[in-house]
XYZ file of N, CA and C in Angstrom:
393
model
N 164.427 89.070 116.382
C 163.066 88.971 116.370
C 162.238 89.951 116.144
N 161.150 89.954 115.186
C 160.416 91.072 114.908
C 158.932 90.928 115.633
N 158.421 91.985 115.865
C 157.061 92.024 116.225
C 156.049 92.530 115.164
N 154.996 91.703 115.142
C 153.985 92.185 114.120
C 152.979 93.156 114.756
N 153.233 94.435 114.634
C 152.563 95.609 115.300
C 151.205 95.542 114.424
N 151.211 95.347 113.255
C 149.809 95.353 112.313
C 148.748 94.360 112.968
N 149.077 93.155 113.400
C 148.294 92.152 113.898
C 147.705 92.672 115.288
N 148.579 93.388 116.224
C 148.133 93.864 117.344
C 147.263 94.860 117.206
N 147.735 95.840 116.339
C 146.791 96.994 116.157
C 145.368 96.579 115.620
N 145.348 95.611 114.624
C 144.010 95.154 114.164
C 143.242 94.411 115.217
N 143.703 93.910 116.217
C 143.005 93.291 117.226
C 142.340 94.121 118.290
N 142.845 95.413 118.279
C 142.346 96.397 119.159
C 141.068 96.873 118.870
N 140.070 97.136 119.645
C 138.865 97.833 119.384
C 139.026 99.317 119.311
N 138.535 100.009 118.268
C 138.637 101.401 118.138
C 138.042 101.981 119.478
N 138.597 103.188 119.801
C 138.270 103.855 121.024
C 136.870 104.189 121.218
N 136.520 104.908 120.154
C 135.082 105.137 120.204
C 134.091 104.002 120.192
N 134.571 103.027 119.740
C 133.443 101.807 119.648
C 133.321 101.181 121.278
N 134.404 101.613 122.096
C 134.323 101.211 123.429
C 132.985 101.768 124.098
N 132.951 103.019 123.812
C 131.834 103.810 124.404
C 130.450 103.192 123.952
N 130.261 102.819 122.680
C 129.060 102.101 122.252
C 128.739 100.907 122.796
N 129.958 100.017 123.186
C 129.891 98.746 123.773
C 129.381 98.938 125.298
N 130.091 99.966 125.901
C 129.777 100.273 127.400
C 128.256 100.393 127.371
N 127.719 101.204 126.722
C 126.166 101.452 126.560
C 125.308 100.132 126.388
N 125.894 99.462 125.402
C 125.054 98.320 124.983
C 125.166 97.204 126.151
N 126.336 96.877 126.835
C 126.510 96.003 127.935
C 125.556 96.437 129.098
N 125.380 97.974 129.396
C 124.611 98.239 130.478
C 123.231 97.977 130.178
N 122.735 98.187 128.912
C 121.317 97.971 128.501
C 121.035 96.396 128.702
N 122.009 95.518 128.261
C 121.859 94.251 128.388
C 121.735 93.661 129.791
N 122.455 94.251 130.764
C 122.382 93.938 132.166
C 121.197 94.322 132.802
N 120.466 95.595 132.247
C 119.247 96.045 132.944
C 118.105 95.203 132.330
N 118.417 94.501 131.166
C 117.125 93.769 130.615
C 117.541 92.271 130.967
N 118.447 91.865 131.669
C 118.811 90.529 131.825
C 117.647 89.946 132.716
N 117.570 88.575 132.707
C 116.609 87.898 133.476
C 116.980 87.306 134.835
N 117.349 88.263 135.702
C 117.928 87.896 136.987
C 116.693 87.545 137.896
N 116.741 86.536 138.867
C 115.666 86.106 139.701
C 115.437 87.194 140.698
N 114.099 87.330 141.038
C 113.840 88.458 142.143
C 114.045 87.810 143.626
N 114.289 88.528 144.458
C 114.253 88.079 145.838
C 112.935 87.748 146.209
N 112.773 87.050 147.324
C 111.322 86.662 147.595
C 111.162 87.327 149.085
N 109.927 87.641 149.419
C 109.683 87.948 150.674
C 109.107 86.750 151.681
N 109.920 86.467 152.776
C 109.537 85.213 153.354
C 109.243 85.739 154.991
N 108.160 85.085 155.295
C 107.836 85.298 156.748
C 108.459 84.090 157.657
N 109.193 84.440 158.642
C 110.095 83.460 159.508
C 109.027 83.078 160.528
N 109.137 81.699 161.165
C 108.373 81.331 162.390
C 109.051 81.921 163.446
N 110.269 82.001 163.438
C 111.088 82.605 164.693
C 111.917 83.854 164.338
N 111.914 84.954 164.863
C 112.458 86.154 164.638
C 114.072 85.845 164.601
N 114.636 86.701 163.663
C 116.087 86.713 163.830
C 116.568 87.377 164.855
N 118.118 87.330 164.911
C 118.576 88.005 166.109
C 118.349 89.637 166.172
N 117.956 89.879 165.138
C 117.475 91.388 165.073
C 115.980 91.704 165.230
N 115.280 90.620 165.661
C 113.903 90.704 165.648
C 113.103 90.836 164.378
N 113.593 90.524 163.406
C 112.924 90.547 161.912
C 112.283 89.089 161.803
N 110.919 89.251 161.492
C 110.152 88.324 161.123
C 109.848 88.217 159.471
N 109.872 89.256 158.928
C 109.659 89.399 157.346
C 111.197 89.721 156.851
N 111.550 88.919 156.000
C 112.924 88.977 155.500
C 112.930 88.827 153.912
N 114.030 89.345 153.330
C 114.366 88.881 151.981
C 115.147 87.695 151.863
N 114.671 86.790 150.913
C 115.333 85.515 150.815
C 115.924 85.331 149.357
N 117.131 85.015 149.106
C 117.696 84.867 147.735
C 117.471 83.449 147.262
N 116.871 83.539 146.109
C 116.563 82.218 145.283
C 117.751 81.466 144.634
N 118.777 82.367 144.644
C 120.101 81.740 143.965
C 120.909 81.095 144.913
N 120.871 81.515 146.234
C 121.707 80.829 146.954
C 120.996 80.285 148.428
N 119.605 80.597 148.330
C 118.784 79.896 149.309
C 119.145 80.231 150.657
N 119.190 81.612 150.940
C 119.616 82.120 152.221
C 119.117 83.428 152.423
N 118.953 83.950 153.672
C 118.447 85.104 154.118
C 119.438 86.202 153.606
N 118.826 87.523 153.183
C 119.577 88.480 152.789
C 119.907 89.401 154.009
N 120.973 89.263 154.628
C 121.104 90.252 155.851
C 122.650 90.556 155.970
N 123.080 91.517 156.947
C 124.388 91.813 157.109
C 125.332 90.432 157.518
N 125.034 89.579 158.212
C 125.552 88.390 158.333
C 125.720 87.450 157.422
N 124.561 87.140 156.649
C 124.626 86.045 155.735
C 124.882 86.317 154.201
N 124.936 87.842 153.950
C 125.255 88.155 152.624
C 124.522 89.639 152.367
N 125.600 90.460 151.991
C 125.115 91.999 151.764
C 124.454 91.845 150.429
N 123.401 92.913 150.435
C 122.837 93.298 149.170
C 123.313 94.683 148.664
N 123.927 94.768 147.520
C 124.459 96.071 147.068
C 123.593 96.516 145.911
N 123.445 97.786 145.669
C 122.724 98.380 144.447
C 123.916 98.996 143.559
N 124.045 98.288 142.420
C 124.940 99.030 141.575
C 124.327 99.799 140.670
N 124.626 101.011 140.798
C 123.918 102.081 140.020
C 125.131 102.565 138.769
N 124.522 102.989 137.837
C 125.428 103.395 136.711
C 125.028 104.886 136.331
N 125.982 105.860 136.857
C 125.768 107.128 136.714
C 126.847 107.796 135.729
N 126.343 107.467 134.617
C 127.137 108.134 133.408
C 126.666 109.437 132.998
N 127.439 110.451 133.227
C 127.005 111.853 133.303
C 127.749 112.554 132.250
N 127.205 113.376 131.488
C 127.860 114.235 130.677
C 128.070 115.673 131.399
N 129.299 116.033 131.789
C 129.520 117.194 132.472
C 129.969 118.371 131.897
N 129.552 119.421 132.097
C 130.189 120.519 131.237
C 131.474 120.896 131.590
N 132.228 121.488 130.724
C 133.699 121.903 130.693
C 133.722 123.370 130.543
N 134.254 124.101 131.641
C 134.417 125.470 131.468
C 135.418 126.096 130.561
N 135.920 127.212 130.942
C 136.948 127.861 130.212
C 138.274 127.315 130.496
N 138.974 126.684 129.468
C 140.325 126.051 129.665
C 141.261 127.184 130.118
N 142.242 126.629 130.917
C 143.351 127.821 131.498
C 144.697 127.123 131.236
N 145.245 127.432 130.012
C 146.582 126.834 129.560
C 147.618 127.247 130.352
N 147.619 128.270 130.970
C 148.856 128.756 131.992
C 148.772 127.755 133.215
N 147.694 127.427 133.710
C 147.708 126.483 134.823
C 147.459 125.079 134.432
N 147.380 124.868 133.120
C 147.000 123.593 132.625
C 145.862 122.875 133.567
N 144.746 123.654 133.519
C 143.498 123.073 133.992
C 142.423 123.064 133.234
N 141.298 122.224 133.414
C 140.020 122.238 132.656
C 138.971 122.188 133.887
N 138.147 123.382 134.055
C 137.086 123.074 135.103
C 136.258 122.307 134.574
N 135.384 121.375 135.703
C 134.536 120.434 135.342
C 133.415 121.066 136.048
N 132.190 121.033 135.562
C 130.810 121.440 136.410
C 129.972 120.223 136.338
N 129.786 119.737 137.546
C 128.923 118.458 137.649
C 127.370 118.733 137.276
N 126.886 117.856 136.342
C 125.760 118.011 135.787
C 124.544 117.651 136.641
N 124.743 116.599 137.753
C 123.720 116.169 138.470
C 124.360 115.282 139.590
N 124.254 115.745 140.672
C 124.811 115.081 141.772
C 123.991 113.979 142.265
N 122.768 113.622 141.760
C 122.214 112.468 142.333
C 122.700 111.267 141.810
N 122.548 109.990 142.408
C 122.994 108.903 141.887
C 122.195 108.478 140.744
N 122.532 107.591 139.839
C 121.852 107.032 138.759
C 121.018 105.916 138.948
N 120.284 105.472 138.053
C 119.374 104.524 138.159
C 120.228 103.195 138.563
N 119.420 102.317 139.095
C 120.063 101.009 139.772
C 120.225 100.100 138.530
N 121.287 99.734 138.198
C 121.626 98.721 137.007
C 121.256 97.309 137.192
N 121.688 96.838 138.446
C 121.337 95.613 139.026
C 121.705 95.575 140.417
N 120.859 94.722 141.243
C 121.237 94.485 142.708
C 122.272 93.211 142.820
N 123.259 93.219 143.661
C 124.235 92.246 143.717
C 124.123 91.711 145.214
N 123.815 90.340 145.276
C 123.886 89.760 146.485
C 125.183 89.231 146.625
N 125.951 89.528 147.715
C 127.317 89.197 147.927
C 127.456 88.293 149.304
N 127.955 86.903 149.080
C 127.958 86.193 150.306
C 129.375 85.582 150.397
N 129.809 85.283 151.537
C 131.147 84.596 151.635
C 131.055 83.166 151.005
N 129.970 82.398 151.205
C 129.889 81.214 150.862
C 129.630 80.829 149.273
N 128.747 81.703 148.801
C 128.228 81.516 147.484
C 128.589 82.724 146.402
N 129.720 83.447 146.863
C 130.137 84.492 145.900
C 129.206 85.804 145.625
N 129.180 86.253 144.671
C 128.311 87.345 143.965
C 127.358 86.870 143.120
N 126.280 87.367 143.055
C 125.216 87.002 142.039
C 124.160 88.061 142.055
N 123.709 88.244 140.589
C 122.810 89.379 140.386
C 121.262 88.990 140.769
N 120.698 89.960 141.280
C 119.326 89.647 141.783
C 118.462 90.830 141.519
N 117.127 90.710 141.393
C 116.194 91.973 141.431
C 115.445 91.966 142.614
N 114.865 93.075 143.135
C 114.069 93.387 144.312
C 112.735 92.557 143.921
N 112.008 92.169 144.988
C 110.714 91.567 144.722
C 109.729 92.503 144.039
N 108.653 91.961 143.355
C 107.871 92.888 142.641
C 107.067 93.899 143.598
N 107.006 95.145 142.964
C 106.395 96.170 143.661
C 107.311 96.800 144.743
N 108.607 96.315 145.030
C 109.492 96.909 145.775
C 110.420 97.829 144.993
N 110.887 98.875 145.782
C 111.789 99.743 145.023
C 112.709 100.337 146.014
N 113.968 100.609 145.532
C 115.155 101.170 146.234
C 114.849 102.659 146.422
N 115.185 103.321 147.563
C 115.127 104.800 147.735
C 116.444 105.357 148.111
N 116.929 106.195 147.537
C 118.177 106.750 147.725
C 117.945 107.646 149.041
N 119.034 107.305 149.984
C 119.018 108.152 151.384
C 120.174 109.099 151.168
N 120.183 110.222 151.518
C 121.300 111.403 151.700
C 122.408 110.946 152.612
């Protein structure tokens, strides 16, 4: 039995094209039309005393620790500097370009019952990074 390595090699994406595809997909996600969370005023407070909450339009439930976590997926693709190579120790020193997190790519609402789904924050809301 012989293996056709030419067909397998032809099906592979060139390595440099993968980087272009990564950037393209990230831009597509940022531009995607995910629904925004809604601000809802509850008649009765939650167990934590909340009356103003975020509500997910995709799964129709309260966004909180018990009912579904909200995660901010950031994309921090950085170009870090490389210092003087050390052939004797076989090391390459890397210098961090920027220690801050990147921009938020999308918010992900994760629930046990409804799985994971992308959402945006309500209009005029913004995420702020905490140290």
